[in-house]
Amino acid sequence: EIVLTQSPGTLSLSPGERATLSCRASQSLSTSYLAWYQQKPGQAPRLLIFDASRRATGIPARFSGSGSGTDFTLTISRLEPEDFAVFYCQQYDSSPTFGGGTKVEI
Amino acid sequence: DVQLVESGGGLVQPGRSLRLSCATSGFTFGDYGMSWVRQAPGKGLEWLGFIRSKTYGGTTQYAASVKGRFTISRDDSKSIAYLQMNSVKTDDTAVYYCTRNAATWELFFDYWGQGTPVTVSS
């Protein structure tokens, strides 16, 4: 099983600031099959990024993904008030697993 | 609009069974694989398993944690996916989400239901 470790656990930022979230895999994802999701309290997760860097339909350009191998990053260029949430990475290079999440708080 | 609506959750005693349903609309259900993901209270996400479309055999694959206890099935005539949960344990307490597999061979999830809560307790 591929274990995904997200850091930091919590990121405290202000609207307008840049957020950089990390996701590290326990073994290399040969196919860059990594997705990012956003989850707000009481809601289902929403797909943001797939294939490490491709934005899902309707996702604003301020969200971007990068990385390969074992190290992946989600960047939110300028935080909007509605962006504060918990973010999860997920690999699908093998049987799917999720990271533990990063909470982005005001 | 794509919609996935789960139902069937509730309180169940340890060792008993429960079947969750996922009613879908807004897309050609038979063309897509479907997965189930759960989230224990205050915890992260755990993928449970998926079922391929009939085009690809309608076969299933499960996470090791639930293999042999949980079964996923589908009724393409009704556009519904199911999760049969047998011999439930207190650790199965979670919100259960139905998801649509975004691609045939890549297991990431582009649409999610609102979730149905399951509590396993005596």
mmCIF file of N, CA and C in Angstrom, chain A residues 18 35 38-40:
data_model
loop_
_atom_site.group_PDB
_atom_site.id
_atom_site.type_symbol
_atom_site.label_atom_id
_atom_site.label_comp_id
_atom_site.label_asym_id
_atom_site.label_seq_id
_atom_site.Cartn_x
_atom_site.Cartn_y
_atom_site.Cartn_z
ATOM 1 N N ARG A 18 -0.540 33.207 -0.357
ATOM 2 C CA ARG A 18 -0.267 32.001 -1.142
ATOM 3 C C ARG A 18 -0.201 30.799 -0.206
ATOM 4 N N ALA A 35 -4.238 12.957 -7.252
ATOM 5 C CA ALA A 35 -5.342 13.909 -7.280
ATOM 6 C C ALA A 35 -5.379 14.691 -5.974
ATOM 7 N N GLN A 38 -10.759 19.084 -2.169
ATOM 8 C CA GLN A 38 -11.066 20.064 -1.135
ATOM 9 C C GLN A 38 -12.333 19.616 -0.422
ATOM 10 N N GLN A 39 -12.319 19.671 0.903
ATOM 11 C CA GLN A 39 -13.517 19.323 1.660
ATOM 12 C C GLN A 39 -13.818 20.412 2.678
ATOM 13 N N LYS A 40 -15.016 20.948 2.591
ATOM 14 C CA LYS A 40 -15.486 21.916 3.570
ATOM 15 C C LYS A 40 -16.342 21.212 4.611
#
